[in-house]
mmCIF file of C-alpha atoms and ligand atoms in Angstrom:
data_model
loop_
_atom_site.group_PDB
_atom_site.id
_atom_site.type_symbol
_atom_site.label_atom_id
_atom_site.label_comp_id
_atom_site.label_asym_id
_atom_site.label_seq_id
_atom_site.Cartn_x
_atom_site.Cartn_y
_atom_site.Cartn_z
ATOM 1 C CA MET A 1 -22.982 2.132 4.838
ATOM 2 C CA LYS A 2 -19.926 4.309 3.362
ATOM 3 C CA GLU A 3 -19.917 5.156 -0.510
ATOM 4 C CA GLU A 4 -16.471 6.099 -0.048
ATOM 5 C CA VAL A 5 -12.557 5.541 1.577
ATOM 6 C CA LYS A 6 -9.353 7.546 1.459
ATOM 7 C CA VAL A 7 -6.571 4.365 2.217
ATOM 8 C CA PHE A 8 -2.797 5.394 3.609
ATOM 9 C CA ALA A 9 -0.625 2.087 1.972
ATOM 10 C CA PRO A 10 2.661 2.392 3.680
ATOM 11 C CA ALA A 11 5.816 1.995 1.794
ATOM 12 C CA THR A 12 7.279 -1.174 2.805
ATOM 13 C CA VAL A 13 11.094 -2.879 3.250
ATOM 14 C CA ALA A 14 11.134 -6.586 2.263
ATOM 15 C CA ASN A 15 14.251 -9.119 1.876
ATOM 16 C CA VAL A 16 15.513 -8.187 5.031
ATOM 17 C CA SER A 17 18.833 -8.921 5.411
ATOM 18 C CA CYS A 18 19.495 -12.991 6.340
ATOM 19 C CA GLY A 19 14.884 -12.868 6.089
ATOM 20 C CA PHE A 20 15.574 -12.538 1.702
ATOM 21 C CA ASP A 21 11.618 -13.602 0.362
ATOM 22 C CA VAL A 22 10.712 -14.221 4.291
ATOM 23 C CA LEU A 23 10.992 -10.892 6.371
ATOM 24 C CA GLY A 24 9.263 -7.845 5.683
ATOM 25 C CA PHE A 25 8.264 -4.979 8.120
ATOM 26 C CA CYS A 26 6.175 -1.621 7.538
ATOM 27 C CA LEU A 27 7.129 2.033 7.412
ATOM 28 C CA SER A 28 4.867 5.152 7.990
ATOM 29 C CA PRO A 29 5.817 8.244 6.743
ATOM 30 C CA ILE A 30 5.761 7.140 2.870
ATOM 31 C CA GLY A 31 2.847 5.218 1.330
ATOM 32 C CA ASP A 32 0.548 5.681 -1.704
ATOM 33 C CA THR A 33 -2.923 7.713 -1.091
ATOM 34 C CA VAL A 34 -5.490 5.324 -2.475
ATOM 35 C CA ILE A 35 -9.331 6.356 -2.932
ATOM 36 C CA VAL A 36 -12.033 3.474 -3.406
ATOM 37 C CA ARG A 37 -15.577 4.563 -4.550
ATOM 38 C CA LYS A 38 -18.405 2.735 -4.871
ATOM 39 C CA LYS A 39 -19.957 2.546 -8.789
ATOM 40 C CA GLU A 40 -23.392 1.881 -10.282
ATOM 41 C CA GLN A 41 -22.230 -0.515 -13.217
ATOM 42 C CA PRO A 42 -20.279 -3.680 -12.229
ATOM 43 C CA GLY A 43 -16.303 -4.427 -12.571
ATOM 44 C CA VAL A 44 -12.935 -2.218 -11.317
ATOM 45 C CA VAL A 45 -12.282 1.154 -13.541
ATOM 46 C CA ILE A 46 -9.500 3.003 -11.844
ATOM 47 C CA THR A 47 -9.990 6.811 -12.908
ATOM 48 C CA LYS A 48 -7.143 8.760 -12.202
ATOM 49 C CA ILE A 49 -3.392 8.078 -11.065
ATOM 50 C CA VAL A 50 -1.645 11.080 -9.448
ATOM 51 C CA GLY A 51 2.396 11.524 -9.533
ATOM 52 C CA GLN A 52 3.250 8.960 -11.791
ATOM 53 C CA ASP A 53 3.013 7.979 -15.207
ATOM 54 C CA LEU A 54 1.729 4.195 -14.641
ATOM 55 C CA PRO A 55 -1.313 2.388 -16.215
ATOM 56 C CA LEU A 56 -5.158 2.957 -16.098
ATOM 57 C CA ASP A 57 -5.738 -0.210 -17.699
ATOM 58 C CA THR A 58 -6.694 -2.721 -15.467
ATOM 59 C CA LYS A 59 -5.059 -5.393 -16.526
ATOM 60 C CA LYS A 60 -1.949 -3.999 -16.150
ATOM 61 C CA ASN A 61 -2.364 -1.558 -13.235
ATOM 62 C CA VAL A 62 -1.641 -3.889 -9.906
ATOM 63 C CA ALA A 63 -3.949 -2.249 -7.610
ATOM 64 C CA GLY A 64 -6.359 -3.248 -10.732
ATOM 65 C CA VAL A 65 -5.264 -6.630 -10.824
ATOM 66 C CA ALA A 66 -5.741 -7.091 -6.774
ATOM 67 C CA ALA A 67 -8.972 -5.806 -6.750
ATOM 68 C CA GLU A 68 -10.737 -7.868 -9.695
ATOM 69 C CA ALA A 69 -8.818 -11.377 -7.900
ATOM 70 C CA LEU A 70 -10.720 -10.025 -4.743
ATOM 71 C CA LEU A 71 -14.573 -9.370 -6.019
ATOM 72 C CA GLU A 72 -14.171 -12.662 -7.996
ATOM 73 C CA ASP A 73 -13.135 -14.811 -5.088
ATOM 74 C CA LEU A 74 -16.232 -13.174 -3.238
ATOM 75 C CA GLN A 75 -18.870 -13.520 -6.374
ATOM 76 C CA SER A 76 -19.452 -9.911 -5.990
ATOM 77 C CA ASN A 77 -21.488 -7.929 -8.778
ATOM 78 C CA GLN A 78 -20.461 -4.205 -7.279
ATOM 79 C CA GLY A 79 -18.455 -2.156 -9.454
ATOM 80 C CA PHE A 80 -15.796 0.388 -7.622
ATOM 81 C CA GLU A 81 -13.677 3.236 -8.895
ATOM 82 C CA ILE A 82 -9.888 3.359 -7.813
ATOM 83 C CA GLU A 83 -7.833 6.555 -7.693
ATOM 84 C CA ILE A 84 -4.506 5.967 -6.927
ATOM 85 C CA HIS A 85 -2.117 9.220 -5.336
ATOM 86 C CA LYS A 86 1.368 7.244 -5.631
ATOM 87 C CA GLY A 87 3.651 8.692 -3.134
ATOM 88 C CA ILE A 88 6.210 5.595 -3.913
ATOM 89 C CA LYS A 89 8.423 5.846 -6.786
ATOM 90 C CA ALA A 90 8.017 2.601 -8.548
ATOM 91 C CA GLY A 91 10.676 0.251 -8.855
ATOM 92 C CA SER A 92 12.118 1.990 -5.471
ATOM 93 C CA GLY A 93 12.815 -1.160 -4.149
ATOM 94 C CA ILE A 94 10.237 0.200 -1.055
ATOM 95 C CA GLY A 95 7.138 -1.831 -2.306
ATOM 96 C CA SER A 96 5.772 0.549 -4.132
ATOM 97 C CA SER A 97 3.609 -1.899 -6.267
ATOM 98 C CA ALA A 98 2.600 -3.957 -3.077
ATOM 99 C CA ALA A 99 1.330 -0.014 -1.462
ATOM 100 C CA SER A 100 -1.394 0.193 -4.385
ATOM 101 C CA SER A 101 -2.213 -3.442 -4.477
ATOM 102 C CA ALA A 102 -2.533 -3.553 -0.416
ATOM 103 C CA GLY A 103 -4.475 -0.384 -0.664
ATOM 104 C CA ALA A 104 -7.252 -1.432 -3.119
ATOM 105 C CA VAL A 105 -8.657 -4.582 -1.926
ATOM 106 C CA PHE A 106 -8.199 -2.905 1.850
ATOM 107 C CA GLY A 107 -10.547 -0.203 0.659
ATOM 108 C CA ILE A 108 -13.164 -2.145 -1.023
ATOM 109 C CA ASN A 109 -12.893 -4.577 1.813
ATOM 110 C CA ALA A 110 -13.747 -2.171 3.926
ATOM 111 C CA LEU A 111 -17.216 -0.926 1.889
ATOM 112 C CA LEU A 112 -17.917 -4.016 1.611
ATOM 113 C CA GLY A 113 -18.417 -4.389 5.260
ATOM 114 C CA ASN A 114 -15.148 -6.652 5.990
ATOM 115 C CA PRO A 115 -15.781 -9.953 4.467
ATOM 116 C CA TYR A 116 -12.236 -10.790 4.766
ATOM 117 C CA THR A 117 -9.888 -10.374 7.228
ATOM 118 C CA ARG A 118 -6.415 -8.172 6.608
ATOM 119 C CA ASN A 119 -4.412 -11.636 6.764
ATOM 120 C CA GLU A 120 -7.251 -13.084 3.825
ATOM 121 C CA LEU A 121 -6.449 -10.251 1.402
ATOM 122 C CA ILE A 122 -3.304 -11.082 0.962
ATOM 123 C CA LYS A 123 -3.494 -13.654 -1.233
ATOM 124 C CA PHE A 124 -5.403 -10.996 -3.660
ATOM 125 C CA ALA A 125 -2.339 -8.273 -3.187
ATOM 126 C CA MET A 126 -0.338 -11.019 -3.900
ATOM 127 C CA LYS A 127 -2.196 -10.720 -7.585
ATOM 128 C CA GLY A 128 -0.873 -7.860 -8.121
ATOM 129 C CA GLU A 129 2.908 -8.715 -7.454
ATOM 130 C CA GLU A 130 2.559 -11.266 -9.407
ATOM 131 C CA LEU A 131 1.490 -8.745 -12.508
ATOM 132 C CA ALA A 132 4.378 -6.247 -11.166
ATOM 133 C CA SER A 133 7.884 -8.670 -10.808
ATOM 134 C CA GLY A 134 6.490 -12.557 -12.418
ATOM 135 C CA THR A 135 5.865 -14.315 -9.263
ATOM 136 C CA PRO A 136 3.177 -13.980 -6.554
ATOM 137 C CA HIS A 137 5.251 -13.082 -3.635
ATOM 138 C CA ALA A 138 4.158 -11.785 -0.310
ATOM 139 C CA ASP A 139 6.464 -10.567 1.757
ATOM 140 C CA ASN A 140 5.825 -6.061 0.513
ATOM 141 C CA VAL A 141 2.077 -7.283 0.756
ATOM 142 C CA SER A 142 2.276 -8.818 3.982
ATOM 143 C CA PRO A 143 3.940 -5.866 5.791
ATOM 144 C CA ALA A 144 1.765 -3.436 3.843
ATOM 145 C CA LEU A 145 -1.813 -5.630 5.098
ATOM 146 C CA LEU A 146 -0.203 -6.041 8.598
ATOM 147 C CA GLY A 147 2.142 -3.687 9.887
ATOM 148 C CA GLY A 148 4.682 -4.265 11.684
ATOM 149 C CA PHE A 149 7.464 -7.456 10.914
ATOM 150 C CA THR A 150 5.786 -10.366 8.871
ATOM 151 C CA ILE A 151 7.666 -13.893 7.933
ATOM 152 C CA VAL A 152 5.928 -15.477 4.833
ATOM 153 C CA ARG A 153 6.797 -19.141 5.663
ATOM 154 C CA CYS A 154 5.244 -19.919 2.857
ATOM 155 C CA GLY A 155 4.398 -18.478 -0.681
ATOM 156 C CA LYS A 156 1.038 -20.571 -1.792
ATOM 157 C CA GLY A 157 -1.568 -20.685 0.141
ATOM 158 C CA PRO A 158 -0.011 -18.110 1.950
ATOM 159 C CA ASP A 159 0.911 -18.830 5.466
ATOM 160 C CA VAL A 160 1.649 -15.877 7.155
ATOM 161 C CA ILE A 161 3.307 -14.686 10.705
ATOM 162 C CA SER A 162 3.293 -11.672 12.299
ATOM 163 C CA ILE A 163 6.432 -10.909 14.484
ATOM 164 C CA PRO A 164 6.029 -8.107 17.351
ATOM 165 C CA THR A 165 8.101 -5.049 17.323
ATOM 166 C CA PRO A 166 10.244 -3.628 19.504
ATOM 167 C CA PRO A 167 9.287 -0.431 20.650
ATOM 168 C CA ASP A 168 12.006 1.710 20.572
ATOM 169 C CA LEU A 169 13.133 0.492 16.507
ATOM 170 C CA TYR A 170 13.220 2.924 13.657
ATOM 171 C CA ALA A 171 14.164 2.674 9.965
ATOM 172 C CA THR A 172 16.237 5.122 8.130
ATOM 173 C CA ILE A 173 16.415 4.455 4.219
ATOM 174 C CA ILE A 174 18.207 6.163 1.912
ATOM 175 C CA HIS A 175 16.681 5.866 -2.236
ATOM 176 C CA PRO A 176 19.796 6.510 -4.888
ATOM 177 C CA LYS A 177 17.629 7.627 -7.839
ATOM 178 C CA ILE A 178 19.083 5.231 -9.865
ATOM 179 C CA GLU A 179 17.112 2.481 -12.571
ATOM 180 C CA LEU A 180 17.958 -1.121 -10.595
ATOM 181 C CA LYS A 181 15.406 -3.464 -12.942
ATOM 182 C CA THR A 182 13.927 -6.313 -10.336
ATOM 183 C CA ALA A 183 15.030 -8.939 -13.407
ATOM 184 C CA ASP A 184 19.172 -7.634 -13.209
ATOM 185 C CA ALA A 185 19.105 -8.057 -10.082
ATOM 186 C CA ARG A 186 17.608 -11.555 -9.539
ATOM 187 C CA SER A 187 20.042 -13.167 -12.638
ATOM 188 C CA VAL A 188 23.414 -11.972 -10.306
ATOM 189 C CA LEU A 189 21.903 -14.617 -7.971
ATOM 190 C CA LYS A 190 23.485 -18.066 -7.617
ATOM 191 C CA LYS A 191 21.128 -20.474 -7.866
ATOM 192 C CA ASN A 192 22.833 -23.117 -4.909
ATOM 193 C CA ILE A 193 24.100 -22.485 -1.534
ATOM 194 C CA PRO A 194 26.834 -23.640 -0.134
ATOM 195 C CA LEU A 195 26.135 -25.592 3.112
ATOM 196 C CA ASP A 196 28.084 -23.663 5.253
ATOM 197 C CA LYS A 197 26.383 -20.366 4.220
ATOM 198 C CA ALA A 198 23.128 -21.828 4.699
ATOM 199 C CA ILE A 199 23.758 -22.514 7.562
ATOM 200 C CA GLN A 200 25.318 -18.725 9.077
ATOM 201 C CA GLN A 201 21.803 -17.586 6.900
ATOM 202 C CA TRP A 202 19.118 -19.872 9.116
ATOM 203 C CA GLY A 203 21.381 -18.858 12.155
ATOM 204 C CA ASN A 204 20.820 -15.291 11.652
ATOM 205 C CA LEU A 205 17.225 -15.504 10.840
ATOM 206 C CA ALA A 206 16.717 -17.861 14.021
ATOM 207 C CA ALA A 207 18.360 -15.030 16.339
ATOM 208 C CA LEU A 208 17.233 -12.254 13.987
ATOM 209 C CA VAL A 209 12.951 -13.195 14.893
ATOM 210 C CA SER A 210 14.614 -13.906 18.449
ATOM 211 C CA GLY A 211 16.009 -10.300 18.883
ATOM 212 C CA LEU A 212 11.975 -9.190 17.840
ATOM 213 C CA PHE A 213 9.938 -11.316 20.218
ATOM 214 C CA LYS A 214 12.546 -10.033 22.808
ATOM 215 C CA ALA A 215 13.308 -6.520 21.911
ATOM 216 C CA ASP A 216 16.955 -7.409 22.686
ATOM 217 C CA TYR A 217 18.127 -4.672 20.261
ATOM 218 C CA GLU A 218 22.077 -5.971 20.589
ATOM 219 C CA LEU A 219 20.845 -9.598 19.316
ATOM 220 C CA ILE A 220 18.979 -7.554 16.272
ATOM 221 C CA GLY A 221 22.018 -5.924 15.805
ATOM 222 C CA ARG A 222 23.975 -9.115 15.489
ATOM 223 C CA SER A 223 21.406 -11.000 13.379
ATOM 224 C CA LEU A 224 21.610 -8.501 10.452
ATOM 225 C CA VAL A 225 23.800 -10.174 8.331
ATOM 226 C CA ASP A 226 23.362 -11.735 4.888
ATOM 227 C CA VAL A 227 26.233 -14.172 3.781
ATOM 228 C CA ILE A 228 23.972 -15.055 0.987
ATOM 229 C CA ILE A 229 22.318 -12.600 -1.073
ATOM 230 C CA GLU A 230 23.738 -9.304 -0.071
ATOM 231 C CA PRO A 231 27.836 -10.233 -1.409
ATOM 232 C CA GLU A 232 25.997 -11.214 -5.119
ATOM 233 C CA ARG A 233 23.995 -7.889 -5.221
ATOM 234 C CA ALA A 234 26.230 -5.327 -3.414
ATOM 235 C CA GLY A 235 27.932 -4.217 -6.548
ATOM 236 C CA LEU A 236 24.645 -2.792 -8.049
ATOM 237 C CA ILE A 237 24.422 -0.540 -5.438
ATOM 238 C CA PRO A 238 26.773 2.383 -5.810
ATOM 239 C CA GLN A 239 28.827 3.146 -2.077
ATOM 240 C CA PHE A 240 26.763 0.332 -0.463
ATOM 241 C CA ASP A 241 29.790 -0.851 1.708
ATOM 242 C CA ALA A 242 30.135 2.914 2.251
ATOM 243 C CA VAL A 243 26.449 3.799 3.526
ATOM 244 C CA LYS A 244 26.065 0.329 5.708
ATOM 245 C CA LEU A 245 30.221 1.359 7.356
ATOM 246 C CA ALA A 246 28.727 5.031 7.887
ATOM 247 C CA ALA A 247 25.624 4.036 9.491
ATOM 248 C CA LYS A 248 27.086 1.501 12.108
ATOM 249 C CA ASN A 249 29.728 4.118 13.263
ATOM 250 C CA ALA A 250 26.133 6.726 13.335
ATOM 251 C CA GLY A 251 24.709 4.047 15.860
ATOM 252 C CA GLY A 252 22.660 1.939 13.658
ATOM 253 C CA LEU A 253 22.027 -1.684 14.520
ATOM 254 C CA GLY A 254 23.044 -3.186 10.937
ATOM 255 C CA SER A 255 22.043 -2.143 7.227
ATOM 256 C CA GLY A 256 21.347 -4.109 4.124
ATOM 257 C CA ILE A 257 19.110 -3.909 0.887
ATOM 258 C CA SER A 258 15.214 -2.790 1.147
ATOM 259 C CA GLY A 259 13.818 -5.126 -1.760
ATOM 260 C CA SER A 260 15.911 -5.863 -4.722
ATOM 261 C CA GLY A 261 17.296 -2.184 -3.922
ATOM 262 C CA PRO A 262 18.119 0.114 -4.518
ATOM 263 C CA SER A 263 16.797 1.786 -1.192
ATOM 264 C CA ILE A 264 19.311 0.505 1.445
ATOM 265 C CA TYR A 265 17.553 0.340 5.223
ATOM 266 C CA THR A 266 19.552 0.918 8.631
ATOM 267 C CA LEU A 267 17.801 -0.507 11.687
ATOM 268 C CA SER A 268 18.283 1.941 14.798
ATOM 269 C CA LYS A 269 17.618 1.857 18.575
ATOM 270 C CA GLY A 270 15.730 5.098 19.233
ATOM 271 C CA LYS A 271 14.453 8.021 16.884
ATOM 272 C CA GLU A 272 17.850 10.166 17.648
ATOM 273 C CA ASN A 273 20.227 6.684 16.365
ATOM 274 C CA ALA A 274 18.214 7.092 13.112
ATOM 275 C CA GLU A 275 17.975 10.365 12.436
ATOM 276 C CA ASN A 276 22.436 10.578 12.736
ATOM 277 C CA VAL A 277 22.218 7.498 10.533
ATOM 278 C CA ARG A 278 20.329 9.706 7.892
ATOM 279 C CA THR A 279 23.203 12.363 8.257
ATOM 280 C CA ALA A 280 25.704 9.766 8.042
ATOM 281 C CA ILE A 281 24.460 7.974 4.894
ATOM 282 C CA ALA A 282 23.308 11.264 3.054
ATOM 283 C CA GLU A 283 27.032 12.327 3.685
ATOM 284 C CA VAL A 284 27.854 9.872 1.754
ATOM 285 C CA PHE A 285 25.879 10.296 -1.250
ATOM 286 C CA ALA A 286 26.364 14.062 -1.272
ATOM 287 C CA PRO A 287 29.491 13.963 -3.003
ATOM 288 C CA LEU A 288 27.932 11.827 -5.812
ATOM 289 C CA GLN A 289 26.130 13.009 -8.944
ATOM 290 C CA ILE A 290 23.166 11.237 -7.951
ATOM 291 C CA GLU A 291 19.987 12.392 -6.615
ATOM 292 C CA PHE A 292 18.667 10.722 -3.058
ATOM 293 C CA ASP A 293 16.008 10.879 -0.727
ATOM 294 C CA THR A 294 16.411 9.869 2.897
ATOM 295 C CA TYR A 295 13.505 9.352 5.304
ATOM 296 C CA VAL A 296 13.413 7.849 8.770
ATOM 297 C CA SER A 297 10.005 6.203 10.312
ATOM 298 C CA LYS A 298 9.160 4.427 13.379
ATOM 299 C CA ILE A 299 8.048 0.837 12.547
ATOM 300 C CA ASN A 300 4.670 0.856 11.094
ATOM 301 C CA THR A 301 2.824 -1.704 13.608
ATOM 302 C CA GLN A 302 -0.722 -0.533 12.157
ATOM 303 C CA GLY A 303 -0.030 -1.596 8.686
ATOM 304 C CA VAL A 304 -3.159 -0.488 6.207
ATOM 305 C CA ALA A 305 -5.170 2.119 7.293
ATOM 306 C CA ILE A 306 -8.305 3.865 6.620
ATOM 307 C CA ILE A 307 -7.826 8.261 6.460
ATOM 308 C CA ASP A 308 -11.115 9.425 5.885
HETATM 309 P P1 LIG B 1 8.202 -2.042 -6.140
HETATM 310 O O1 LIG B 1 8.974 -2.970 -5.648
HETATM 311 O O2 LIG B 1 8.885 -0.893 -5.956
HETATM 312 O O3 LIG B 1 7.231 -2.060 -5.789
HETATM 313 P P2 LIG B 1 8.196 -2.749 -9.022
HETATM 314 O O4 LIG B 1 9.587 -3.059 -9.938
HETATM 315 O O5 LIG B 1 8.159 -4.893 -7.763
HETATM 316 O O6 LIG B 1 9.326 -1.987 -7.651
HETATM 317 O O7 LIG B 1 7.128 -2.891 -9.329
HETATM 318 C C1 LIG B 1 6.803 -1.762 -10.190
HETATM 319 C C2 LIG B 1 6.434 -2.565 -11.122
HETATM 320 O O8 LIG B 1 4.702 -2.123 -11.345
HETATM 321 C C3 LIG B 1 6.486 -1.116 -12.605
HETATM 322 O O9 LIG B 1 7.232 -2.446 -14.081
HETATM 323 C C4 LIG B 1 5.191 -0.813 -12.468
HETATM 324 O O10 LIG B 1 5.029 -0.227 -14.049
HETATM 325 C C5 LIG B 1 4.058 -2.103 -12.477
HETATM 326 N N1 LIG B 1 2.806 -1.592 -11.570
HETATM 327 C C6 LIG B 1 1.947 -1.729 -12.323
HETATM 328 N N2 LIG B 1 0.752 -0.917 -11.423
HETATM 329 C C7 LIG B 1 1.318 0.594 -10.483
HETATM 330 C C8 LIG B 1 0.975 0.811 -9.007
HETATM 331 N N3 LIG B 1 -0.332 0.859 -8.714
HETATM 332 N N4 LIG B 1 2.178 1.094 -8.306
HETATM 333 C C9 LIG B 1 3.285 1.228 -8.579
HETATM 334 N N5 LIG B 1 3.868 0.124 -10.188
HETATM 335 C C10 LIG B 1 2.793 -0.355 -10.607
#
């Protein structure tokens, strides 16, 4: 059996417009690379983190917490070393913590001969999310582990369903390099929702999921509307409305806040539209004194994967 694996753990978009806290999808070009190695002594150690200043302490790093949750559940004494090469900046809103958690548990599971399915690994990766944000949410770790689009029906358990990905669907991401704390993005949210808004929201979510099943790009575009969370949060992200408009005019199906921001995602039919959206939104940001990155990604239907 193998002693070491190298895993690519992809970035993800959660809070997909009307699917706040339940719908997410997986990206391909960006992610963490996590190397997991067996060691003789029991326990988990994080030996190295490249690319960002994050804690090596197993109890303070999401990868360590997720790995220990798996080993405890399995009652395994096998020890592991974890090395994390960060490709995603923490706090960018595209699932940085989820990628490290998913990569660690996927690598350990592979080295142990896959005692758990990908779906079963979600509950361990969620422990990492609990460390990062205070709640064990599954909306980023699910698409990271399963690929494609996922619905988290219920956070406890959890009950996660994979949704088909239309073959020609692409995402464009802009990550403005400003700090937006998840806690601050949460604090602007109202606790109660008017019934008329709730009805619009669940109508849109049901239609969006139908659009994904039917590969109906028009329907996907019409349904990518968030009447509850986005109006509260849009003001926290510079140029949000201008980016949305530019993306639409450039041929995008629809845009929204990725995670709790500051990244913004746009879905498009076809790579050409997705690239045109990238150019258009970069033009919106170019005159500002804010650094930014942009990415174009086919929806990654594979999820976390062994690369070596
Ligand atoms: P994101 O949505 O990009 O994952 P979060 O704000 O949810 O950002 O999570 C980042 C938090 O998790 C930061 O406080 C960071 O210090 C902590 N953290 C701990 N370990 C890691 C890791 N391996 N990768 C990313 N963030 C980590």
